Amino acid sequence: MSIPVVIMRGGTSKGAYFLREDLPEDESERDTLLLSVMGSPDPRQIDGIGGGHPLTSKVAVVSASDDPEADVDYLFLQVQVDQPRVSAEQPCGNILAGVGPFAVERGLVAASGDVTPVRVRMVNTGALAVVSVPTPGGRVEYAGDTALSGVPGTAARIEVEFRDTAGSVAPGLLPTGRIVDDLDGVPATLIDNGMPVVLMTATSLGVTGEETPAELEADGRLRRRVEELRLLAGTLMGLGDVSATTVPKMCLISPPTDGGTLSTRMFIPHRVHASIGVLAAVTVGTAVAMPGSVAHTEAAGAVRLEHPTGFADVVIDPGTGRSAIVSTARLLMEGRVHPRRNTEGAI
Ligand code: NQM
């Protein structure tokens, strides 16, 4: 009747982490269960453990991997807050940061030395990531002095290295074959190096890019325009009708105001991110390095993306296609979750 669950903060997101064996194998049964567990559909998710925002309505399903290059498989599921929908079409690099510690805590990977590399196959896209988990004395260490913009306090540093992320969901790094497309008069770079993202200047949409997420979300005209362009971009990127999916993400860029490379405001895709997603940041950082893109600057190697609550640093190696970020994660609770049932006991 109840299911073992771990709740972790991963980067600037929070999610429920499950072992695959603890969830139903049938996808539709699994999704019904997860909607109930998180409390969706309901804007407040009052009858579940979700936090009423896409960044706190996330699920990781983890299992031992058959892939010789990976220790664990990680399927990310976005449980939509106000729709009865669970989507697997996007990956999540923030929740990924917690997959490393979870794999060690649950005995899927043995701690080895001060830092245990956990090789993760991201099932949503097939890409590989290595999450380096601090494990002094054979136990996961969560305390540390690494600060992450958007997260209070500090925690232990977790490095995440990505491989083979180009064309994760869309067909190729530049799915249209062009560095800039004309989206109904708006110049846009349509790119996927881990997350399908549409980059446009904020000014081309009539805003400055310095607005807060709440200000952008309150601007009905802007939201309608962003969604109109997203539907157009979805088709151009080979993703088909994206009206019910969470990708592509829409990124408004503007000049930096705090010493960074570029300032960002990310629609994910309807709420505005309080910071920026990890794979979204890798993708934006990649566009920064590509001459001709709407985001190109001469910044080499390390890119600092400003966002509403600070900045995110991404290291891109255009030669190998690899990228890396620094994150943190924290175990918040371990326990059993009780899905909502009707009087007959059905979910
Ligand atoms: O881009 C939010 C997040 C994400 C996705 C979103 C993510 C990523 O911040 O890797 O992590 O864009 O829906 O968790």
PDB file of N, CA and C in Angstrom, residues 53 175 213 251 275 284 292:
ATOM      1  N   HIS A  53       5.090  23.382  -8.086  1.00  0.00           N
ATOM      2  CA  HIS A  53       5.875  24.087  -9.116  1.00  0.00           C
ATOM      3  C   HIS A  53       6.603  23.000  -9.913  1.00  0.00           C
ATOM      4  N   PRO A 175      18.998  21.029 -34.924  1.00  0.00           N
ATOM      5  CA  PRO A 175      18.040  20.152 -35.615  1.00  0.00           C
ATOM      6  C   PRO A 175      17.534  20.698 -36.948  1.00  0.00           C
ATOM      7  N   PRO A 213      11.080  36.417 -12.696  1.00  0.00           N
ATOM      8  CA  PRO A 213      10.169  35.391 -13.208  1.00  0.00           C
ATOM      9  C   PRO A 213       8.703  35.779 -12.995  1.00  0.00           C
ATOM     10  N   CYS A 251      14.344  30.311 -24.119  1.00  0.00           N
ATOM     11  CA  CYS A 251      15.320  31.095 -23.354  1.00  0.00           C
ATOM     12  C   CYS A 251      15.443  32.515 -23.905  1.00  0.00           C
ATOM     13  N   SER A 275      16.064  29.718 -11.636  1.00  0.00           N
ATOM     14  CA  SER A 275      17.485  29.843 -11.997  1.00  0.00           C
ATOM     15  C   SER A 275      17.622  29.390 -13.453  1.00  0.00           C
ATOM     16  N   VAL A 284      22.735  26.165 -23.571  1.00  0.00           N
ATOM     17  CA  VAL A 284      22.923  27.599 -23.818  1.00  0.00           C
ATOM     18  C   VAL A 284      24.429  27.904 -23.921  1.00  0.00           C
ATOM     19  N   GLY A 292      27.968  32.793 -34.861  1.00  0.00           N
ATOM     20  CA  GLY A 292      26.765  32.949 -35.679  1.00  0.00           C
ATOM     21  C   GLY A 292      25.471  32.753 -34.896  1.00  0.00           C
TER      22      GLY A 292
END
